[in-house]
């Protein structure tokens, strides 16, 4: 089976931020989860190099546009590599094949008389690169997403895609396919967007205003509206219109932030219907990150979380862990460097990492550097084994975006149960007497084998640290398809070198 996950392609008019990190990291977690079940995966992420904002960002720096794009693109790629995001395809919309396919799609829709040319007077937000209705604006007449950018009055002739002929069909598709948009709050929001007649969608920009884009195949005085071009990446990445894309397209899931629900939930499906192509299987929508206390992140407040800074301070897995663990399904979630630090120390450090190093070090010292040989198991051993195996089960089955926090939470619960077990069984005391030494070996064995299972599940979330942990345990290769199987860590196995997985990070000294 094949499955295809996409992230949005990101505007390169600024450096990568926490929102980019989040979507790409959860996409990677979903990919690893499905791969662990033997599914053939494709993950695409990348950058949107067209549009007015990129054009202006280059001009602001006084750079040649292509040099600017190369620089930003390299920067994004490097950051995604540091995030441990295993993307298979890195999108650049400046690629010739992409541009040609976009033009082909436009021509095919134009040939069906679904694209019309007319004048348009209205309000335009440069931030959204979109025309706005009065009703879309704030009380003081600005875009709610870009209040400081100042909307502009425009009077332009452009090309428009007819949307209204497809509205009922799209609504019916949403009705018939409850999983098309998740979680349900966003499905409701999308249905609301489609409850009234749709205006034609402007799909062009005159070259007099924007030059950075795909030229319209039927009128070279215009370039393609950046959303039309960007959305098409999901198809052009897998080789459309050439044969072979169909298997991937049959199981495509788009991950998006709630701010881009309309382009993905309205424009894109209608573009596909107009082009006579099947709709994506699933739109998985997430909310946004806010600063601590629910305050919007902004440079002036100084509460912007820079993913690079977090990685330098605590490592990539502190970042991955927090992002995976703390996004709620349909409301905004809080993030700050301090919240990440606390979660890292208390969960990864105290609950997960310390347990491994304590038990592995003790076994290493007292059992000749080896995994102890277990004796007969007690009811307590069996109970713990059941708790842990049940807790990791979510990593042996198909995961969707809203499932991630709950399934990661289950691993914390499993680690807590193991810590409790060790405190109660107290192997350090058992070791002191000859007659309880076999029991000591059993307790250590049970814990080490269960930690192997825990870290096998964690390879889907924090792959770098999990790999190190499995090496410390001398664990065998993680099997595919993966499931929690007991006793795969044999007694007598040589332990690897024991290192601190999650060294404590102290709060920075107050300046
Ligand atoms: Zn805007």
Short mmCIF file of C-alpha atoms in Angstrom, two decimals, residues 182-478:
data_model
loop_
_atom_site.label_atom_id
_atom_site.label_comp_id
_atom_site.label_asym_id
_atom_site.label_seq_id
_atom_site.Cartn_x
_atom_site.Cartn_y
_atom_site.Cartn_z
CA UNK A 182 -10.91 16.72 10.36
CA UNK A 183 -11.27 17.52 13.21
CA UNK A 184 -15.07 18.10 13.00
CA UNK A 185 -14.88 21.76 14.09
CA UNK A 186 -13.14 22.60 10.80
CA UNK A 187 -15.60 20.55 8.80
CA UNK A 188 -18.34 22.75 10.23
CA UNK A 189 -16.32 25.85 9.38
CA UNK A 190 -15.80 24.68 5.82
CA UNK A 191 -19.49 23.93 5.35
CA UNK A 192 -20.18 27.45 6.58
CA UNK A 193 -17.84 28.86 3.90
CA UNK A 194 -19.83 26.95 1.31
CA UNK A 195 -23.26 27.92 2.59
CA UNK A 196 -23.55 30.96 0.32
CA UNK A 197 -22.91 31.45 -3.40
CA UNK A 198 -19.19 31.64 -4.23
CA UNK A 199 -17.68 34.49 -6.15
CA UNK A 200 -15.37 33.66 -9.05
CA UNK A 201 -11.79 33.11 -7.90
CA UNK A 202 -9.21 35.48 -9.33
CA UNK A 203 -6.42 33.25 -10.68
CA UNK A 204 -4.13 35.81 -12.29
CA UNK A 205 -2.08 38.89 -11.50
CA UNK A 206 -1.07 41.41 -14.14
CA UNK A 207 2.65 41.46 -14.82
CA UNK A 208 2.59 45.20 -14.21
CA UNK A 209 2.22 44.33 -10.51
CA UNK A 210 3.72 40.86 -10.06
CA UNK A 211 6.32 39.24 -12.29
CA UNK A 212 7.35 36.33 -10.09
CA UNK A 213 5.02 33.52 -11.11
CA UNK A 214 3.86 31.10 -13.79
CA UNK A 215 2.85 32.87 -16.99
CA UNK A 216 -0.75 32.17 -18.04
CA UNK A 217 -0.61 29.91 -21.12
CA UNK A 218 -3.47 31.80 -22.78
CA UNK A 219 -2.38 35.38 -21.96
CA UNK A 220 1.27 36.25 -21.43
CA UNK A 221 0.48 39.63 -19.87
CA UNK A 222 -0.44 37.79 -16.69
CA UNK A 223 1.13 35.43 -14.20
CA UNK A 224 -0.76 32.83 -12.18
CA UNK A 225 -2.17 33.76 -8.79
CA UNK A 226 0.19 32.33 -6.22
CA UNK A 227 -2.37 30.00 -4.57
CA UNK A 228 -3.37 28.36 -7.84
CA UNK A 229 0.28 27.67 -8.58
CA UNK A 230 1.13 26.58 -5.03
CA UNK A 231 -1.78 24.18 -4.57
CA UNK A 232 -0.91 22.38 -7.79
CA UNK A 233 2.38 21.28 -6.20
CA UNK A 234 0.57 18.44 -4.46
CA UNK A 235 -0.01 16.88 -7.87
CA UNK A 236 3.11 17.98 -9.72
CA UNK A 237 5.35 16.48 -6.98
CA UNK A 238 4.13 13.00 -7.83
CA UNK A 239 4.62 13.48 -11.55
CA UNK A 240 1.13 14.52 -12.65
CA UNK A 241 0.05 14.59 -15.49
CA UNK A 242 2.41 11.72 -16.38
CA UNK A 243 1.14 8.25 -15.46
CA UNK A 244 2.16 6.82 -12.10
CA UNK A 245 0.84 9.53 -9.81
CA UNK A 246 -2.52 7.80 -9.31
CA UNK A 247 -1.47 5.32 -6.58
CA UNK A 248 -0.07 8.12 -4.45
CA UNK A 249 -2.98 10.43 -5.11
CA UNK A 250 -5.46 7.74 -4.02
CA UNK A 251 -4.24 8.10 -0.44
CA UNK A 252 -3.16 11.70 -0.06
CA UNK A 253 -3.50 13.60 3.19
CA UNK A 254 -2.88 17.35 3.27
CA UNK A 255 -1.72 18.74 6.62
CA UNK A 256 -2.63 22.40 7.01
CA UNK A 257 -2.96 25.15 9.59
CA UNK A 258 -6.46 26.52 10.13
CA UNK A 259 -5.53 29.85 8.50
CA UNK A 260 -5.33 28.15 5.10
CA UNK A 261 -8.52 26.11 5.34
CA UNK A 262 -10.23 28.14 2.62
CA UNK A 263 -7.58 27.69 -0.11
CA UNK A 264 -7.35 23.96 0.69
CA UNK A 265 -11.00 23.29 1.45
CA UNK A 266 -12.61 25.48 -1.22
CA UNK A 267 -10.18 26.60 -3.96
CA UNK A 268 -8.23 23.37 -4.31
CA UNK A 269 -11.14 20.92 -4.49
CA UNK A 270 -12.88 23.17 -7.01
CA UNK A 271 -9.71 23.51 -9.10
CA UNK A 272 -9.51 19.70 -9.13
CA UNK A 273 -13.18 19.32 -10.07
CA UNK A 274 -12.71 21.88 -12.84
CA UNK A 275 -9.71 19.92 -14.12
CA UNK A 276 -11.68 16.66 -13.89
CA UNK A 277 -9.44 15.17 -11.21
CA UNK A 278 -10.33 13.27 -8.01
CA UNK A 279 -10.32 15.16 -4.71
CA UNK A 280 -7.71 14.52 -2.00
CA UNK A 281 -8.69 11.92 0.56
CA UNK A 282 -8.18 13.98 3.66
CA UNK A 283 -7.50 17.47 4.95
CA UNK A 284 -6.05 17.35 8.45
CA UNK A 285 -6.29 20.78 10.02
CA UNK A 286 -4.44 22.04 13.06
CA UNK A 287 -4.75 25.16 15.18
CA UNK A 288 -1.99 27.62 15.95
CA UNK A 289 0.67 28.09 18.60
CA UNK A 290 0.42 31.09 20.86
CA UNK A 291 2.86 32.38 23.45
CA UNK A 292 2.53 31.52 27.15
CA UNK A 293 -0.75 32.71 28.61
CA UNK A 294 -2.38 32.50 25.18
CA UNK A 295 -0.76 35.76 24.02
CA UNK A 296 -0.12 35.98 20.27
CA UNK A 297 3.59 35.60 19.48
CA UNK A 298 5.19 38.82 18.34
CA UNK A 299 8.63 40.32 18.09
CA UNK A 300 7.61 43.38 20.08
CA UNK A 301 6.43 41.28 23.04
CA UNK A 302 9.55 39.13 22.70
CA UNK A 303 7.70 35.81 23.07
CA UNK A 304 8.53 34.38 19.64
CA UNK A 305 9.83 30.82 19.90
CA UNK A 306 12.71 30.35 17.48
CA UNK A 307 13.07 26.65 16.62
CA UNK A 308 16.81 27.06 16.03
CA UNK A 309 17.32 28.52 19.47
CA UNK A 310 15.39 25.63 21.06
CA UNK A 311 17.47 23.07 19.17
CA UNK A 312 20.71 24.70 20.21
CA UNK A 313 19.66 24.84 23.84
CA UNK A 314 18.04 21.41 24.28
CA UNK A 315 18.39 19.41 21.10
CA UNK A 316 15.94 18.63 18.33
CA UNK A 317 14.01 16.03 20.32
CA UNK A 318 13.01 18.53 23.01
CA UNK A 319 11.35 20.50 20.21
CA UNK A 320 9.79 17.48 18.49
CA UNK A 321 8.51 16.16 21.80
CA UNK A 322 6.82 19.38 22.84
CA UNK A 323 5.21 19.94 19.45
CA UNK A 324 3.92 16.37 19.27
CA UNK A 325 2.69 16.37 22.82
CA UNK A 326 0.96 19.70 23.26
CA UNK A 327 -1.10 20.72 20.23
CA UNK A 328 -4.79 20.32 21.00
CA UNK A 329 -7.12 19.18 18.25
CA UNK A 330 -9.21 22.24 17.61
CA UNK A 331 -8.03 25.13 19.76
CA UNK A 332 -4.79 27.08 19.94
CA UNK A 333 -2.03 25.78 22.20
CA UNK A 334 0.67 27.56 24.16
CA UNK A 335 4.38 27.38 23.59
CA UNK A 336 7.43 29.11 25.04
CA UNK A 337 11.07 28.20 25.47
CA UNK A 338 10.39 27.82 29.19
CA UNK A 339 7.42 25.47 28.64
CA UNK A 340 9.55 23.36 26.30
CA UNK A 341 12.36 23.29 28.85
CA UNK A 342 10.08 22.21 31.68
CA UNK A 343 8.44 19.48 29.61
CA UNK A 344 11.82 18.27 28.41
CA UNK A 345 13.27 18.04 31.93
CA UNK A 346 10.24 16.50 33.58
CA UNK A 347 9.12 14.03 30.91
CA UNK A 348 12.06 13.15 28.70
CA UNK A 349 14.65 13.70 31.43
CA UNK A 350 13.10 12.57 34.70
CA UNK A 351 10.55 10.05 33.56
CA UNK A 352 12.04 8.44 30.45
CA UNK A 353 15.78 9.11 30.28
CA UNK A 354 16.70 8.71 33.94
CA UNK A 355 14.93 5.39 34.25
CA UNK A 356 16.88 3.99 31.34
CA UNK A 357 20.22 5.21 32.58
CA UNK A 358 19.61 4.04 36.15
CA UNK A 359 18.56 0.54 35.16
CA UNK A 360 21.13 0.16 32.41
CA UNK A 361 23.97 1.45 34.58
CA UNK A 362 23.04 -0.86 37.45
CA UNK A 363 22.83 -3.87 35.13
CA UNK A 364 26.08 -2.88 33.48
CA UNK A 365 27.87 -2.67 36.80
CA UNK A 366 26.45 -5.75 38.49
CA UNK A 367 25.67 -8.11 35.65
CA UNK A 368 28.88 -7.97 33.72
CA UNK A 369 27.75 -5.31 31.20
CA UNK A 370 24.89 -7.53 30.11
CA UNK A 371 21.11 -7.70 30.13
CA UNK A 372 20.37 -9.89 33.19
CA UNK A 373 18.84 -13.37 32.69
CA UNK A 374 15.29 -13.35 34.08
CA UNK A 375 13.79 -15.98 36.40
CA UNK A 376 10.06 -16.73 36.76
CA UNK A 377 7.72 -13.71 36.41
CA UNK A 378 5.39 -12.53 39.16
CA UNK A 379 1.91 -11.04 38.87
CA UNK A 380 3.43 -7.54 39.25
CA UNK A 381 5.77 -8.20 36.31
CA UNK A 382 2.91 -9.43 34.15
CA UNK A 383 0.76 -6.44 35.13
CA UNK A 384 3.46 -3.95 34.17
CA UNK A 385 4.07 -5.74 30.90
CA UNK A 386 0.40 -5.49 30.04
CA UNK A 387 0.30 -1.77 30.96
CA UNK A 388 3.24 -0.93 28.72
CA UNK A 389 2.17 -3.10 25.79
CA UNK A 390 -1.30 -1.51 25.89
CA UNK A 391 0.16 2.00 26.14
CA UNK A 392 2.32 1.65 23.02
CA UNK A 393 -0.42 -0.01 20.94
CA UNK A 394 -1.27 3.33 19.30
CA UNK A 395 2.12 3.26 17.57
CA UNK A 396 1.35 -0.07 15.93
CA UNK A 397 -1.78 1.28 14.30
CA UNK A 398 -2.48 4.00 11.78
CA UNK A 399 -2.18 7.49 13.23
CA UNK A 400 -3.82 10.70 12.08
CA UNK A 401 -2.86 14.21 13.09
CA UNK A 402 -5.36 14.65 15.95
CA UNK A 403 -4.29 11.27 17.43
CA UNK A 404 -0.69 12.29 18.05
CA UNK A 405 -0.87 14.09 21.45
CA UNK A 406 -2.96 11.35 23.08
CA UNK A 407 -0.75 8.55 21.84
CA UNK A 408 2.39 10.34 22.99
CA UNK A 409 0.76 10.96 26.37
CA UNK A 410 0.20 7.18 26.67
CA UNK A 411 3.98 6.69 26.47
CA UNK A 412 4.47 9.05 29.40
CA UNK A 413 1.93 7.05 31.38
CA UNK A 414 3.85 3.87 30.53
CA UNK A 415 7.10 5.45 31.72
CA UNK A 416 5.41 6.50 34.96
CA UNK A 417 4.22 2.95 35.54
CA UNK A 418 7.77 1.65 35.00
CA UNK A 419 9.19 4.19 37.44
CA UNK A 420 6.62 3.17 40.04
CA UNK A 421 7.41 -0.50 39.49
CA UNK A 422 11.13 0.07 39.94
CA UNK A 423 10.57 2.07 43.12
CA UNK A 424 8.38 -0.68 44.53
CA UNK A 425 10.58 -3.59 43.45
CA UNK A 426 13.79 -1.81 44.51
CA UNK A 427 16.29 -3.97 42.62
CA UNK A 428 19.17 -2.17 44.39
CA UNK A 429 18.02 -3.76 47.68
CA UNK A 430 17.25 -7.11 46.09
CA UNK A 431 20.81 -7.30 44.80
CA UNK A 432 22.31 -7.12 48.27
CA UNK A 433 21.15 -10.61 49.30
CA UNK A 434 22.25 -13.75 47.52
CA UNK A 435 18.76 -15.30 47.82
CA UNK A 436 16.97 -12.32 46.13
CA UNK A 437 19.55 -11.79 43.43
CA UNK A 438 17.65 -13.81 40.85
CA UNK A 439 14.59 -11.68 41.57
CA UNK A 440 16.73 -8.58 41.07
CA UNK A 441 17.79 -9.90 37.66
CA UNK A 442 14.15 -10.49 36.71
CA UNK A 443 13.08 -6.98 37.72
CA UNK A 444 15.92 -5.44 35.70
CA UNK A 445 15.19 -7.68 32.74
CA UNK A 446 11.48 -6.84 32.72
CA UNK A 447 12.27 -3.12 32.82
CA UNK A 448 14.96 -3.21 30.14
CA UNK A 449 12.83 -5.26 27.78
CA UNK A 450 9.87 -2.90 28.27
CA UNK A 451 12.08 0.12 27.71
CA UNK A 452 13.15 -1.44 24.46
CA UNK A 453 9.48 -1.53 23.46
CA UNK A 454 8.95 2.05 24.65
CA UNK A 455 11.89 3.33 22.62
CA UNK A 456 10.82 1.32 19.57
CA UNK A 457 7.55 3.28 19.72
CA UNK A 458 9.50 6.49 20.32
CA UNK A 459 11.44 6.05 17.06
CA UNK A 460 8.29 7.49 15.48
CA UNK A 461 8.44 10.67 17.58
CA UNK A 462 12.05 11.35 18.62
CA UNK A 463 14.01 9.13 16.24
CA UNK A 464 17.51 10.38 17.13
CA UNK A 465 17.25 9.79 20.87
CA UNK A 466 15.29 6.56 20.46
CA UNK A 467 18.00 5.12 18.23
CA UNK A 468 20.65 5.95 20.84
CA UNK A 469 18.56 4.33 23.57
CA UNK A 470 18.10 1.15 21.54
CA UNK A 471 21.86 1.00 20.96
CA UNK A 472 22.46 1.34 24.71
CA UNK A 473 20.12 -1.60 25.25
CA UNK A 474 21.83 -3.71 22.61
CA UNK A 475 18.36 -4.11 21.06
CA UNK A 476 17.84 -5.96 17.78
CA UNK A 477 16.75 -4.08 14.64
CA UNK A 478 13.21 -2.72 14.86
#
